[in-house]
Short mmCIF file of C-alpha atoms in Angstrom, two decimals:
data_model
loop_
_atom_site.label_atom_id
_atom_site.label_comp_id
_atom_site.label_asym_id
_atom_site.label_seq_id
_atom_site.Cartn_x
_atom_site.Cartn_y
_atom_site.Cartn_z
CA UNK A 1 51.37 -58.21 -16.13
CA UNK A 2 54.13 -55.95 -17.48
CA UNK A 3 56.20 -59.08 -18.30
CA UNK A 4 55.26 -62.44 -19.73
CA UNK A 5 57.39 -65.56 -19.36
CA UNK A 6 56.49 -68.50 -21.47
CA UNK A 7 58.71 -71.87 -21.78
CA UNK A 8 59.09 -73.88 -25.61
CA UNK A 9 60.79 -76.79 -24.86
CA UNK A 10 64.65 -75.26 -23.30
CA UNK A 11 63.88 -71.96 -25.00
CA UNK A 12 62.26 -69.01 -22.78
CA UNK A 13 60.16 -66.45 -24.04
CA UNK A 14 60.44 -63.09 -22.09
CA UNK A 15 57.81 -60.56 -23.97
CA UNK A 16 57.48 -57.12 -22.51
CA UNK A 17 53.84 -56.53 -22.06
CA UNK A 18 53.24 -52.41 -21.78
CA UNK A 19 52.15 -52.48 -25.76
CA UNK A 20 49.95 -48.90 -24.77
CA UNK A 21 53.23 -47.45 -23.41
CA UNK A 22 55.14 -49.26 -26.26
CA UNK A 23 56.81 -50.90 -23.56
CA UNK A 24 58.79 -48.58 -22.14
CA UNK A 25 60.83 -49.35 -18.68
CA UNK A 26 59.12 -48.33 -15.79
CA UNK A 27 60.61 -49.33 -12.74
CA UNK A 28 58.49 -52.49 -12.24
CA UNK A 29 59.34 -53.74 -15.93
CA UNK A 30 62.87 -52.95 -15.27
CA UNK A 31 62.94 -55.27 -12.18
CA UNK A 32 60.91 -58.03 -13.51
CA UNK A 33 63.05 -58.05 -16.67
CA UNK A 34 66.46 -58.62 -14.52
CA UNK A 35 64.69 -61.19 -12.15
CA UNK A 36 63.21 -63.06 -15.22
CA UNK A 37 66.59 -62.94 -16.65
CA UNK A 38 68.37 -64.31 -13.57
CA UNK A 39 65.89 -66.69 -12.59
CA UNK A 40 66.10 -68.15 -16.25
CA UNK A 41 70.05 -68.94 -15.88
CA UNK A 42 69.03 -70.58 -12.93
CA UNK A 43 66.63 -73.12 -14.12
CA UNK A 44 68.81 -75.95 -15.51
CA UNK A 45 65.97 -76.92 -17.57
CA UNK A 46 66.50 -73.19 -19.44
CA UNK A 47 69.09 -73.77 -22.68
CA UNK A 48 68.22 -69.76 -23.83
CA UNK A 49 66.16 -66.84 -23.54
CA UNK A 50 64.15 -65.11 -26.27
CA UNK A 51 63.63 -61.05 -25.43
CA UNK A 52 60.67 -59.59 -27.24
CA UNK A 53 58.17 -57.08 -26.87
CA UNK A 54 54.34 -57.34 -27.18
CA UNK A 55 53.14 -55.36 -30.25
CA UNK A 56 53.50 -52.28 -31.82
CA UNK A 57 56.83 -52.05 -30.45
CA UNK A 58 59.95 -53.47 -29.08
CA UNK A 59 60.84 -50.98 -25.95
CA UNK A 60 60.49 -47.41 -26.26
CA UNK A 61 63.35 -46.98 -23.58
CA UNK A 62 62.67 -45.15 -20.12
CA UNK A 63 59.15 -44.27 -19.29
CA UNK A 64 59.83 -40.72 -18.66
CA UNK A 65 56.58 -40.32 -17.46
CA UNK A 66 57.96 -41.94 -14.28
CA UNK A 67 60.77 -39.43 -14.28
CA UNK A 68 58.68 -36.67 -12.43
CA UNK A 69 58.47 -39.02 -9.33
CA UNK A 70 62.39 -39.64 -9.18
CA UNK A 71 63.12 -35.61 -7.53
CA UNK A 72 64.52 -37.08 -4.58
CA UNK A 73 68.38 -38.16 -5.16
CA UNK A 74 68.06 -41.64 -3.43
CA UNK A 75 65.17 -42.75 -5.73
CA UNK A 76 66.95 -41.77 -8.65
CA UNK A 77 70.35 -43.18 -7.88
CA UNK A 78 68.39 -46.42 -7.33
CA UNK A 79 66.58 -46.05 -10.28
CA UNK A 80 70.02 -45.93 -11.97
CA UNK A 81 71.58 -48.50 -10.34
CA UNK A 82 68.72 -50.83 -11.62
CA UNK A 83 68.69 -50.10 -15.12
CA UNK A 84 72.35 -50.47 -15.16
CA UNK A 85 72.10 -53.53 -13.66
CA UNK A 86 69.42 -54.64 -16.63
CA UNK A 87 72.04 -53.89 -19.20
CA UNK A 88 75.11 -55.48 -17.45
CA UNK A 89 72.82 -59.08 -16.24
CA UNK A 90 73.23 -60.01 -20.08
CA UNK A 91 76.97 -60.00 -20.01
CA UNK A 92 76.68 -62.25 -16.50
CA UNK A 93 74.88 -65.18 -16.80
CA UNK A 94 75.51 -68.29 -18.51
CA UNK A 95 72.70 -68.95 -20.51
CA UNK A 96 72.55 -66.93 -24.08
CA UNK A 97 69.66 -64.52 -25.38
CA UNK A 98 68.53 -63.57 -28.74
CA UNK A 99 66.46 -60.45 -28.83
CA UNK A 100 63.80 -60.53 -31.54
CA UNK A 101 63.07 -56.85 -32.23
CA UNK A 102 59.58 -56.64 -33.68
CA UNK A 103 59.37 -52.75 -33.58
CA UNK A 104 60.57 -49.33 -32.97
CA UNK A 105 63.48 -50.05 -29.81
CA UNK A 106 64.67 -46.43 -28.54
CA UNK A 107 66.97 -45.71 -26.12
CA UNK A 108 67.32 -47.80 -23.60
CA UNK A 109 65.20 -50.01 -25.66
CA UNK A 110 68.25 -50.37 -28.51
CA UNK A 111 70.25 -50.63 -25.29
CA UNK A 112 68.48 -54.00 -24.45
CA UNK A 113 68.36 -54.80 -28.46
CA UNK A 114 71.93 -55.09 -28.62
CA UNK A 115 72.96 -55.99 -24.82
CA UNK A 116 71.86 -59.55 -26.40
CA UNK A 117 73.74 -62.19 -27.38
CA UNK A 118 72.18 -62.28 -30.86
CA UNK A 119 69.51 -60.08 -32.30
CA UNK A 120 67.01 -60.51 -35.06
CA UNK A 121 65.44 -57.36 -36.25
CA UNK A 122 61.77 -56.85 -38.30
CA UNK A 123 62.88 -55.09 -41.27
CA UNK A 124 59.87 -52.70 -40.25
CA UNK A 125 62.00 -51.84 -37.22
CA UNK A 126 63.74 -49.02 -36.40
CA UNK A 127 66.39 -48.28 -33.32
CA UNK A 128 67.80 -44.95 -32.16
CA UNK A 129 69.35 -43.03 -29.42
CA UNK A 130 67.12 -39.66 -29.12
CA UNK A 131 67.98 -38.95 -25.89
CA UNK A 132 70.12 -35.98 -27.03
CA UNK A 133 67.38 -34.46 -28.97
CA UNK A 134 65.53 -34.94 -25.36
CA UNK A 135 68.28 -32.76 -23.76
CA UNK A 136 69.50 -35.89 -21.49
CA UNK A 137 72.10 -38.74 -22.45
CA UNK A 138 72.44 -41.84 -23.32
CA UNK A 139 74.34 -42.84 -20.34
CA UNK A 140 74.14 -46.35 -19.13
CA UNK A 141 73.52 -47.81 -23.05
CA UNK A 142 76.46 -46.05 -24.40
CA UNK A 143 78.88 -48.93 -22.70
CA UNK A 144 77.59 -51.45 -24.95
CA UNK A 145 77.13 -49.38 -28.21
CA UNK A 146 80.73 -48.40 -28.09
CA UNK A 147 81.78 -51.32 -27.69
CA UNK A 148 80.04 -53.20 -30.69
CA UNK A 149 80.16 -50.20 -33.51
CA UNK A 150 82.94 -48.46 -34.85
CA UNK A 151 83.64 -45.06 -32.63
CA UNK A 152 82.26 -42.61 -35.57
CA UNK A 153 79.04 -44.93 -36.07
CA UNK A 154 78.67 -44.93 -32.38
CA UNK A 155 78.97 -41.02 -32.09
CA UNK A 156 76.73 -40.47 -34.33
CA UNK A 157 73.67 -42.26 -33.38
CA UNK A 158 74.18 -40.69 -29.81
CA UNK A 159 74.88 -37.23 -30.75
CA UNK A 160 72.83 -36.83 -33.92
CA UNK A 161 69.89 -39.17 -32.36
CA UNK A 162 68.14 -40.20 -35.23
CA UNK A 163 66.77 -43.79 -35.70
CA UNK A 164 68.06 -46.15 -38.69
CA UNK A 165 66.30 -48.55 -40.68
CA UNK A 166 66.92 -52.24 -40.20
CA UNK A 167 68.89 -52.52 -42.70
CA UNK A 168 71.75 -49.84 -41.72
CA UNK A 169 71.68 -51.84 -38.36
CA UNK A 170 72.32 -54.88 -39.69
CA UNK A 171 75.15 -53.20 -41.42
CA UNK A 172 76.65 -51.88 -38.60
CA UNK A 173 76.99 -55.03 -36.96
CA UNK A 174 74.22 -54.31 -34.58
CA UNK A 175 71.92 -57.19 -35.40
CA UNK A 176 72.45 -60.69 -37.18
CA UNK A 177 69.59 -60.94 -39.11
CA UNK A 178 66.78 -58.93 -40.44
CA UNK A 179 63.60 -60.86 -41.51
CA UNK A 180 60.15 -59.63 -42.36
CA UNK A 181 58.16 -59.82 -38.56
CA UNK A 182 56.07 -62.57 -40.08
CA UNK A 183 59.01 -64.50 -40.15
CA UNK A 184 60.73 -62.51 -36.95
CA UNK A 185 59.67 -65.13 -34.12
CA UNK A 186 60.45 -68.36 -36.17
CA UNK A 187 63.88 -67.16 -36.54
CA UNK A 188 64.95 -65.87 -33.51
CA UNK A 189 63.62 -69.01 -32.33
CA UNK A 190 65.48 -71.56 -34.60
CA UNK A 191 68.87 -69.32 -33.37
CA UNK A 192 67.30 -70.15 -29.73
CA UNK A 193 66.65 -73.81 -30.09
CA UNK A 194 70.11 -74.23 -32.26
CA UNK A 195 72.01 -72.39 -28.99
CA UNK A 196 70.15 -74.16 -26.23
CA UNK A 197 70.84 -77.92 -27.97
CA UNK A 198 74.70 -77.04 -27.56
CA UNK A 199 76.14 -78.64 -23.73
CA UNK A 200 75.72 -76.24 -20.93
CA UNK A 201 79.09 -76.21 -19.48
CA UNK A 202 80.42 -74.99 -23.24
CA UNK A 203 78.20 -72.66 -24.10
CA UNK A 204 78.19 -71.07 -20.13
CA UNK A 205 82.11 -71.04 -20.85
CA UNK A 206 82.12 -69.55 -24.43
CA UNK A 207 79.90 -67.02 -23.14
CA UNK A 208 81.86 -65.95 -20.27
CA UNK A 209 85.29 -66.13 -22.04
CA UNK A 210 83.78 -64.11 -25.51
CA UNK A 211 82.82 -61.05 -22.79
CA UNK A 212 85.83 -61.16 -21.12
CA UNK A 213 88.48 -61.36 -23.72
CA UNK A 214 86.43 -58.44 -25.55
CA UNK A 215 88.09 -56.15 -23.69
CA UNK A 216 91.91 -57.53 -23.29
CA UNK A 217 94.44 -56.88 -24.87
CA UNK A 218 95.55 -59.97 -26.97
CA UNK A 219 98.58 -61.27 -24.75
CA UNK A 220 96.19 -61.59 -21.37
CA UNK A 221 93.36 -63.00 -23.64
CA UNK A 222 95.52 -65.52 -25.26
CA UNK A 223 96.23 -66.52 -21.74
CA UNK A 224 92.48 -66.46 -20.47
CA UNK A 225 91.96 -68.82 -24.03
CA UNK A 226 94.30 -71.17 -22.62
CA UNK A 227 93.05 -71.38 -19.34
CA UNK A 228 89.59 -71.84 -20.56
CA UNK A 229 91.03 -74.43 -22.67
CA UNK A 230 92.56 -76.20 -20.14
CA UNK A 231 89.43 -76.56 -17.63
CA UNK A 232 87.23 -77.44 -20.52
CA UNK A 233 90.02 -80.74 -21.25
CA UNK A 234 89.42 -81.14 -17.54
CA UNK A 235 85.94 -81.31 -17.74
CA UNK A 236 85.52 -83.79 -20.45
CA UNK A 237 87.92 -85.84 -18.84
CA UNK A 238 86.16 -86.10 -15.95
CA UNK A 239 83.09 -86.20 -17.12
CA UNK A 240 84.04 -89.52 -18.68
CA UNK A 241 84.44 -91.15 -15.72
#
């Protein structure tokens, strides 16, 4: 199985499970990723979602070696259309993820690292954006990485491509805590457990207002605050009755 799903109480564990490929995203792990995902926000009984990957690494990015199959122009605009849909599913449903990054995440890999609500990083880990060194770019994670590091960081991990240390992550802003990986798990599931005890309705509407206002400017976010604000008074109202 290229994925494995595993439920801890209202916390579920999604671990990437090509460890010989250092999980890289073939098309079948792509999928199964963005089901699990979905399926997860589905299941009331689901409070949050722990990504992971199954040892050495986190996610290498794309499995290029799948690459050589994608000449026709249909298979690879579908094969794009999929792995942007991976990346955008984090932003859409209601129910938060934590990424616990025990390894090496590359490309699209660091894509998925950060697409999470919260990361935790092994302070053994690394994460880059080679694909210029590669002679392709990193396309479809750019959208994210510009818009959670300042533009010169940014630029430079996608045009330079080299990898940082956990550390330099963390300073950046790209991860919120960095832990040895004996401690990686326990952590990013204590941030899971503390997220998924919070009421549903809140945290599905702090979520959705946190990625929408991210990109206002402040006059039509103020307004989407008090909107959000309003329902949420509604809510508790009612659900007094």
């Amino acid at each position: 199985m290229t994925l494995l799903i595993e439920n801890r109480g209202a916390v579920r564990i999604l671990t990437m499970n090509r460890p010989e490929k250092r999980n890289a995203l073939n098309a079948e792990l792509t999928k199964g990723l963005l089901d699990a995902l979905r399926a997860a926000d589905a299941d009331e009984s689901v409070g949050a979602i722990v990504l992971t990957g199954a040892a050495p690494g986190f996610c290498a990015g794309a499995d290029l070696s799948e690459f050589k199959d994608l000449q026709q122009a249909v298979a690879a605009e579908n094969r794009a259309e999929l792995t942007m849909q991976l990346h955008l599913v984090f932003s859409q449903i209601r129910v938060p993820v934590v990424s616990a990054v025990n390894g090496h995440a590359m490309g699209g890999g660091a894509g998925l690292a950060i697409a999470a609500d919260m990361a935790v990083m092994a302070d053994s880990a690394k994460l880059g954006y080679p694909e210029a060194k590669h002679g392709i770019v990193a396309a479809i994670v750019m959208a994210n990485l510009v818009r959670q590091v300042g533009r010169k960081a940014a630029f430079e991990l996608v045009a330079l491509g080299e990898p940082i240390d956990a550390q330099r992550a963390l300073q950046l802003g790209m991860v919120n805590r960095v832990v040895p990986l004996s401690e990686l798990m326990n952590t990013a599931l204590s941030f899971a457990e503390k997220l998924a005890a919070m009421k549903r309705p809140a945290m599905a509407e702090t979520k959705r207002l946190f990625h929408e206002v991210a990109d206002l400017a402040l006059a039509p976010a103020l307004e989407r605050g008090r909107d959000t604000n309003r329902r949420m008074r509604n809510f508790s109202q009612l659900g007094k009755k």
